[in-house]
mmCIF file of C-alpha atoms in Angstrom:
data_model
loop_
_atom_site.group_PDB
_atom_site.id
_atom_site.type_symbol
_atom_site.label_atom_id
_atom_site.label_comp_id
_atom_site.label_asym_id
_atom_site.label_seq_id
_atom_site.Cartn_x
_atom_site.Cartn_y
_atom_site.Cartn_z
ATOM 1 C CA MET A 1 66.972 90.494 92.952
ATOM 2 C CA LYS A 2 65.592 92.426 90.002
ATOM 3 C CA LYS A 3 63.928 94.884 92.359
ATOM 4 C CA ASP A 4 67.247 95.455 94.131
ATOM 5 C CA ILE A 5 68.990 96.043 90.810
ATOM 6 C CA LYS A 6 66.323 98.501 89.701
ATOM 7 C CA LEU A 7 66.481 100.296 93.030
ATOM 8 C CA ASN A 8 70.272 100.531 92.773
ATOM 9 C CA ASP A 9 69.973 101.871 89.241
ATOM 10 C CA ILE A 10 67.497 104.511 90.380
ATOM 11 C CA ILE A 11 69.752 105.573 93.274
ATOM 12 C CA ILE A 12 72.820 105.767 91.024
ATOM 13 C CA PHE A 13 70.895 107.741 88.414
ATOM 14 C CA ALA A 14 69.530 110.148 91.050
ATOM 15 C CA VAL A 15 72.957 110.735 92.582
ATOM 16 C CA THR A 16 74.500 111.233 89.124
ATOM 17 C CA LEU A 17 71.757 113.671 88.171
ATOM 18 C CA ILE A 18 72.214 115.685 91.372
ATOM 19 C CA LEU A 19 75.980 115.865 90.847
ATOM 20 C CA ALA A 20 75.487 116.887 87.209
ATOM 21 C CA VAL A 21 73.160 119.712 88.257
ATOM 22 C CA ILE A 22 75.609 120.872 90.933
ATOM 23 C CA PHE A 23 78.510 120.981 88.479
ATOM 24 C CA ALA A 24 76.463 122.498 85.641
ATOM 25 C CA PHE A 25 74.797 125.222 87.714
ATOM 26 C CA PRO A 26 77.832 127.580 87.822
ATOM 27 C CA ILE A 27 78.015 127.486 84.014
ATOM 28 C CA PHE A 28 74.283 128.114 83.714
ATOM 29 C CA PHE A 29 74.482 130.939 86.277
ATOM 30 C CA ASN A 30 77.432 132.499 84.433
ATOM 31 C CA ILE A 31 75.725 132.448 81.027
ATOM 32 C CA MET A 32 72.451 133.725 82.481
ATOM 33 C CA SER A 33 74.207 136.601 84.278
ATOM 34 C CA ALA A 34 76.133 137.559 81.126
ATOM 35 C CA PHE A 35 72.898 138.917 79.644
ATOM 36 C CA LYS A 36 72.054 141.086 82.667
ATOM 37 C CA SER A 37 73.209 144.582 83.520
ATOM 38 C CA ASN A 38 75.349 145.163 86.574
ATOM 39 C CA GLY A 39 72.357 146.686 88.348
ATOM 40 C CA GLU A 40 70.214 143.619 87.698
ATOM 41 C CA ILE A 41 72.939 141.323 88.995
ATOM 42 C CA MET A 42 73.362 143.360 92.163
ATOM 43 C CA ARG A 43 69.603 143.520 92.789
ATOM 44 C CA ASP A 44 68.885 139.814 92.320
ATOM 45 C CA ALA A 45 71.757 137.592 91.269
ATOM 46 C CA ILE A 46 69.722 134.416 90.705
ATOM 47 C CA ALA A 47 66.808 136.025 88.835
ATOM 48 C CA PHE A 48 66.420 135.400 85.120
ATOM 49 C CA PRO A 49 67.411 138.322 82.876
ATOM 50 C CA LYS A 50 64.554 140.579 81.804
ATOM 51 C CA GLY A 51 65.986 140.709 78.291
ATOM 52 C CA PHE A 52 69.146 140.070 76.314
ATOM 53 C CA TYR A 53 71.430 142.801 77.613
ATOM 54 C CA LEU A 54 74.347 142.899 75.143
ATOM 55 C CA GLU A 55 76.053 146.142 76.133
ATOM 56 C CA SER A 56 78.613 144.276 78.250
ATOM 57 C CA PHE A 57 79.750 142.219 75.252
ATOM 58 C CA LYS A 58 79.842 145.315 73.049
ATOM 59 C CA TYR A 59 81.871 147.304 75.560
ATOM 60 C CA LEU A 60 84.388 144.512 76.111
ATOM 61 C CA LEU A 61 84.957 144.034 72.382
ATOM 62 C CA THR A 62 85.158 147.701 71.396
ATOM 63 C CA GLU A 63 86.318 149.752 74.385
ATOM 64 C CA THR A 64 88.785 147.494 76.223
ATOM 65 C CA LYS A 65 91.895 145.393 75.629
ATOM 66 C CA TYR A 66 89.830 142.218 75.807
ATOM 67 C CA PRO A 67 90.113 141.366 72.052
ATOM 68 C CA GLU A 68 93.904 141.585 72.306
ATOM 69 C CA ALA A 69 93.763 139.465 75.451
ATOM 70 C CA MET A 70 91.713 136.878 73.528
ATOM 71 C CA LEU A 71 94.417 136.818 70.868
ATOM 72 C CA ASN A 72 97.136 136.356 73.493
ATOM 73 C CA SER A 73 95.237 133.469 75.100
ATOM 74 C CA THR A 74 94.794 131.849 71.690
ATOM 75 C CA ILE A 75 98.482 132.223 70.798
ATOM 76 C CA LEU A 76 99.623 130.799 74.126
ATOM 77 C CA THR A 77 97.271 127.823 73.905
ATOM 78 C CA VAL A 78 97.659 126.951 70.215
ATOM 79 C CA CYS A 79 101.453 127.337 70.061
ATOM 80 C CA SER A 80 102.005 125.399 73.282
ATOM 81 C CA ILE A 81 99.706 122.538 72.261
ATOM 82 C CA ALA A 82 101.206 122.357 68.758
ATOM 83 C CA VAL A 83 104.750 121.930 70.086
ATOM 84 C CA MET A 84 103.561 119.455 72.738
ATOM 85 C CA ILE A 85 101.949 117.256 70.076
ATOM 86 C CA LEU A 86 105.093 117.478 67.953
ATOM 87 C CA VAL A 87 107.626 116.670 70.693
ATOM 88 C CA ILE A 88 106.028 114.670 73.516
ATOM 89 C CA PRO A 89 104.737 111.657 71.505
ATOM 90 C CA MET A 90 108.196 111.203 69.955
ATOM 91 C CA ALA A 91 109.845 111.323 73.380
ATOM 92 C CA ALA A 92 107.360 108.814 74.788
ATOM 93 C CA TYR A 93 107.840 106.536 71.767
ATOM 94 C CA ALA A 94 111.626 106.561 72.166
ATOM 95 C CA ILE A 95 111.381 105.819 75.891
ATOM 96 C CA GLU A 96 108.793 103.048 75.601
ATOM 97 C CA ARG A 97 110.270 101.270 72.559
ATOM 98 C CA ASN A 98 113.915 101.498 73.671
ATOM 99 C CA SER A 99 113.828 100.240 77.224
ATOM 100 C CA SER A 100 117.254 100.671 78.833
ATOM 101 C CA LYS A 101 118.807 102.126 81.960
ATOM 102 C CA TRP A 102 119.304 105.420 80.136
ATOM 103 C CA THR A 103 115.704 105.769 78.920
ATOM 104 C CA ASN A 104 114.296 104.513 82.238
ATOM 105 C CA GLY A 105 116.396 107.140 84.020
ATOM 106 C CA ILE A 106 114.973 109.887 81.795
ATOM 107 C CA PHE A 107 111.438 108.606 82.402
ATOM 108 C CA THR A 108 112.021 108.640 86.173
ATOM 109 C CA TYR A 109 113.427 112.165 85.899
ATOM 110 C CA PHE A 110 110.237 113.300 84.145
ATOM 111 C CA LEU A 111 108.102 111.689 86.856
ATOM 112 C CA PHE A 112 110.077 113.423 89.609
ATOM 113 C CA GLY A 113 109.415 116.722 87.845
ATOM 114 C CA MET A 114 105.671 116.151 88.191
ATOM 115 C CA MET A 115 106.002 115.968 91.974
ATOM 116 C CA ILE A 116 107.400 119.490 92.384
ATOM 117 C CA PRO A 117 104.675 122.169 92.706
ATOM 118 C CA PHE A 118 104.978 125.193 90.440
ATOM 119 C CA GLN A 119 104.989 127.559 93.423
ATOM 120 C CA VAL A 120 108.256 126.022 94.693
ATOM 121 C CA TYR A 121 110.318 127.083 91.682
ATOM 122 C CA MET A 122 108.154 130.021 90.570
ATOM 123 C CA ILE A 123 110.437 132.867 91.700
ATOM 124 C CA PRO A 124 113.704 131.310 90.388
ATOM 125 C CA LEU A 125 111.918 130.607 87.114
ATOM 126 C CA PHE A 126 110.839 134.239 86.706
ATOM 127 C CA LYS A 127 114.387 135.396 87.444
ATOM 128 C CA GLN A 128 115.724 132.976 84.864
ATOM 129 C CA LEU A 129 113.257 134.286 82.268
ATOM 130 C CA LYS A 130 114.539 137.814 82.962
ATOM 131 C CA MET A 131 118.147 136.687 82.582
ATOM 132 C CA ILE A 132 117.573 135.186 79.128
ATOM 133 C CA GLY A 133 115.335 138.036 77.935
ATOM 134 C CA LEU A 134 112.036 136.153 77.798
ATOM 135 C CA PHE A 135 110.295 137.947 80.669
ATOM 136 C CA GLY A 136 107.448 140.095 79.348
ATOM 137 C CA THR A 137 107.037 138.102 76.112
ATOM 138 C CA LEU A 138 104.652 135.381 74.983
ATOM 139 C CA THR A 139 107.582 133.091 74.237
ATOM 140 C CA GLY A 140 108.451 132.713 77.923
ATOM 141 C CA PRO A 141 105.093 131.284 79.063
ATOM 142 C CA ILE A 142 104.923 129.043 75.980
ATOM 143 C CA LEU A 143 108.283 127.449 76.818
ATOM 144 C CA VAL A 144 107.272 127.049 80.466
ATOM 145 C CA TYR A 145 103.954 125.417 79.514
ATOM 146 C CA ILE A 146 105.707 122.998 77.146
ATOM 147 C CA SER A 147 108.426 122.011 79.608
ATOM 148 C CA GLY A 148 105.909 121.667 82.434
ATOM 149 C CA SER A 149 103.727 119.272 80.419
ATOM 150 C CA ILE A 150 106.458 116.843 79.363
ATOM 151 C CA GLY A 151 106.320 114.657 82.486
ATOM 152 C CA PHE A 152 102.557 114.146 82.398
ATOM 153 C CA GLY A 153 102.516 113.846 78.608
ATOM 154 C CA VAL A 154 105.244 111.204 78.489
ATOM 155 C CA LEU A 155 103.467 109.214 81.204
ATOM 156 C CA LEU A 156 100.173 109.407 79.298
ATOM 157 C CA PHE A 157 101.636 108.463 75.897
ATOM 158 C CA THR A 158 103.888 105.657 77.165
ATOM 159 C CA SER A 159 100.908 104.056 78.911
ATOM 160 C CA PHE A 160 98.952 104.123 75.651
ATOM 161 C CA LEU A 161 101.890 102.917 73.519
ATOM 162 C CA LYS A 162 102.092 99.702 75.541
ATOM 163 C CA GLY A 163 98.828 98.624 73.923
ATOM 164 C CA ILE A 164 100.058 99.089 70.340
ATOM 165 C CA PRO A 165 101.524 95.811 68.987
ATOM 166 C CA ARG A 166 105.159 95.991 67.929
ATOM 167 C CA GLU A 167 104.386 93.608 65.036
ATOM 168 C CA ILE A 168 102.804 96.495 63.120
ATOM 169 C CA GLU A 169 106.053 98.435 63.248
ATOM 170 C CA GLU A 170 108.148 95.366 62.395
ATOM 171 C CA SER A 171 106.062 94.734 59.270
ATOM 172 C CA ALA A 172 106.548 98.319 58.143
ATOM 173 C CA GLU A 173 110.289 98.086 58.824
ATOM 174 C CA ILE A 174 110.520 94.960 56.658
ATOM 175 C CA ASP A 175 108.819 96.902 53.863
ATOM 176 C CA GLY A 176 111.626 99.473 54.047
ATOM 177 C CA CYS A 177 109.955 102.209 56.100
ATOM 178 C CA THR A 178 112.316 104.354 58.170
ATOM 179 C CA ARG A 179 112.008 104.740 61.916
ATOM 180 C CA THR A 180 110.671 108.275 61.510
ATOM 181 C CA GLY A 181 108.209 107.132 58.862
ATOM 182 C CA ILE A 182 107.004 104.277 61.069
ATOM 183 C CA PHE A 183 106.228 106.691 63.877
ATOM 184 C CA TRP A 184 104.460 109.433 61.884
ATOM 185 C CA LYS A 185 102.680 107.232 59.313
ATOM 186 C CA ILE A 186 101.742 104.224 61.435
ATOM 187 C CA VAL A 187 102.104 104.801 65.172
ATOM 188 C CA PHE A 188 101.038 108.443 65.512
ATOM 189 C CA PRO A 189 97.623 107.986 63.802
ATOM 190 C CA LEU A 190 96.889 105.267 66.383
ATOM 191 C CA LEU A 191 97.579 107.779 69.161
ATOM 192 C CA GLY A 192 94.515 109.855 68.265
ATOM 193 C CA PRO A 193 92.558 109.210 71.505
ATOM 194 C CA VAL A 194 95.473 109.945 73.835
ATOM 195 C CA THR A 195 96.461 112.977 71.747
ATOM 196 C CA ALA A 196 92.919 114.329 72.123
ATOM 197 C CA SER A 197 93.179 113.780 75.882
ATOM 198 C CA MET A 198 96.446 115.698 75.920
ATOM 199 C CA VAL A 199 94.938 118.565 73.925
ATOM 200 C CA VAL A 200 91.903 118.874 76.200
ATOM 201 C CA LEU A 201 93.722 118.574 79.535
ATOM 202 C CA GLN A 202 96.704 120.765 78.736
ATOM 203 C CA GLY A 203 94.769 123.211 76.557
ATOM 204 C CA LEU A 204 92.203 123.794 79.276
ATOM 205 C CA GLY A 205 94.922 124.410 81.835
ATOM 206 C CA ILE A 206 96.723 126.943 79.633
ATOM 207 C CA TRP A 207 93.514 128.672 78.523
ATOM 208 C CA ASN A 208 92.390 129.187 82.131
ATOM 209 C CA ASP A 209 95.813 129.906 83.623
ATOM 210 C CA PHE A 210 96.005 133.046 85.717
ATOM 211 C CA LEU A 211 99.282 133.068 87.636
ATOM 212 C CA MET A 212 101.785 132.732 84.773
ATOM 213 C CA PRO A 213 100.340 135.473 82.486
ATOM 214 C CA MET A 214 99.731 137.728 85.479
ATOM 215 C CA MET A 215 103.346 137.527 86.624
ATOM 216 C CA VAL A 216 105.242 137.236 83.333
ATOM 217 C CA LEU A 217 103.475 139.388 80.743
ATOM 218 C CA PRO A 218 104.247 143.137 80.802
ATOM 219 C CA THR A 219 102.249 145.555 82.939
ATOM 220 C CA GLY A 220 100.099 148.100 81.117
ATOM 221 C CA GLN A 221 99.531 145.866 78.108
ATOM 222 C CA ALA A 222 96.847 143.306 77.356
ATOM 223 C CA LYS A 223 97.584 139.960 78.967
ATOM 224 C CA THR A 224 95.138 137.035 78.733
ATOM 225 C CA MET A 225 91.367 136.879 79.063
ATOM 226 C CA ILE A 226 91.355 135.604 82.646
ATOM 227 C CA VAL A 227 93.828 138.266 83.771
ATOM 228 C CA GLU A 228 91.954 141.066 81.988
ATOM 229 C CA LEU A 229 88.711 140.065 83.694
ATOM 230 C CA PHE A 230 90.469 140.124 87.059
ATOM 231 C CA TYR A 231 90.880 143.899 86.735
ATOM 232 C CA TYR A 232 87.079 144.306 86.904
ATOM 233 C CA VAL A 233 87.051 142.941 90.468
ATOM 234 C CA GLY A 234 87.539 145.922 92.774
ATOM 235 C CA GLU A 235 87.982 146.288 96.514
ATOM 236 C CA PHE A 236 84.791 148.322 96.931
ATOM 237 C CA SER A 237 82.900 147.647 93.684
ATOM 238 C CA SER A 238 83.031 145.140 90.846
ATOM 239 C CA ARG A 239 81.695 145.127 87.300
ATOM 240 C CA TRP A 240 80.050 141.725 87.410
ATOM 241 C CA ASP A 241 78.355 142.259 84.064
ATOM 242 C CA MET A 242 81.784 142.556 82.389
ATOM 243 C CA ILE A 243 83.141 139.570 84.279
ATOM 244 C CA PHE A 244 80.249 137.286 83.367
ATOM 245 C CA ALA A 245 80.218 138.455 79.740
ATOM 246 C CA GLY A 246 83.965 137.877 79.433
ATOM 247 C CA THR A 247 83.902 134.438 81.043
ATOM 248 C CA THR A 248 80.990 133.447 78.795
ATOM 249 C CA MET A 249 83.033 134.359 75.720
ATOM 250 C CA SER A 250 85.985 132.406 77.101
ATOM 251 C CA LEU A 251 83.752 129.365 77.642
ATOM 252 C CA VAL A 252 82.690 129.078 74.013
ATOM 253 C CA PRO A 253 85.991 127.812 72.508
ATOM 254 C CA VAL A 254 86.465 125.407 75.439
ATOM 255 C CA LEU A 255 83.007 123.873 75.032
ATOM 256 C CA ILE A 256 83.431 123.562 71.259
ATOM 257 C CA ALA A 257 86.814 121.861 71.622
ATOM 258 C CA PHE A 258 85.596 119.497 74.329
ATOM 259 C CA LEU A 259 82.443 118.501 72.435
ATOM 260 C CA ALA A 260 84.492 117.891 69.281
ATOM 261 C CA LEU A 261 87.067 115.752 71.106
ATOM 262 C CA GLN A 262 84.835 114.228 73.784
ATOM 263 C CA LYS A 263 84.695 110.739 72.261
ATOM 264 C CA TYR A 264 88.468 110.557 71.811
ATOM 265 C CA PHE A 265 89.135 112.171 75.187
ATOM 266 C CA VAL A 266 87.172 109.570 77.155
ATOM 267 C CA LYS A 267 88.672 106.729 75.131
ATOM 268 C CA GLY A 268 92.208 108.046 75.567
ATOM 269 C CA VAL A 269 91.967 108.486 79.342
ATOM 270 C CA SER A 270 90.322 105.097 79.914
ATOM 271 C CA SER A 271 92.704 103.260 77.588
ATOM 272 C CA GLY A 272 95.735 104.883 79.168
ATOM 273 C CA ALA A 273 94.529 103.980 82.642
ATOM 274 C CA ILE A 274 93.889 100.322 81.723
ATOM 275 C CA LYS A 275 97.105 99.823 79.764
ATOM 276 C CA GLY A 276 99.244 101.680 82.270
#
């Protein structure tokens, strides 16, 4: 029996290791290629760089609109996530703690919204942004990102809130704490794991989004990092050194955020799944 268990452990470890290598290789290949010239990449894409070629980074940061695109990506991500954290937990708290036909109807409405692909309402949405004067601004995508995350966010937070005992809130209410104070001082600090999950999942999606900035932000001006790098892919030739250097710079904030929130992210997703 012990031999079977050890053999199973070895097989599971081997499969996990192979999958980890498969998923990690594109990141390794990207970072390795970022320090190679375009000629080196074209000659032998999988060869190690002969030295640390930094001209691609220097050119992107000094001769292109990439720094402005980095700023736009940061504004879109930070502003969207900040409003999501401010609004969505309160909405989920109101729905979960005040169960009624009205709140259940709103919750169902949010869930139905998750089932509609973005491509279905993409064109009407862009026309609506033009009508209200938000087409070509950063405000438009921010509002779209926030509204598009409410369904998933409410589902995630309500699942987690079911595991928080109501007795904690009742004790605070007896002590004279207001409903708003109970949420922000007592309940919200307990939502740290699921909030970290929300930040990572939604932040990663906004940071890497291509379609919305490409379609909404004005032509001829800096858009976001992913869109700016797209312009280096040509029909007959491509500047792969610029693309790999740019994607490497875009990876750094994502990796830092994920490593910082990894413990809370895993806990939030697993807790939400069990309690939901």
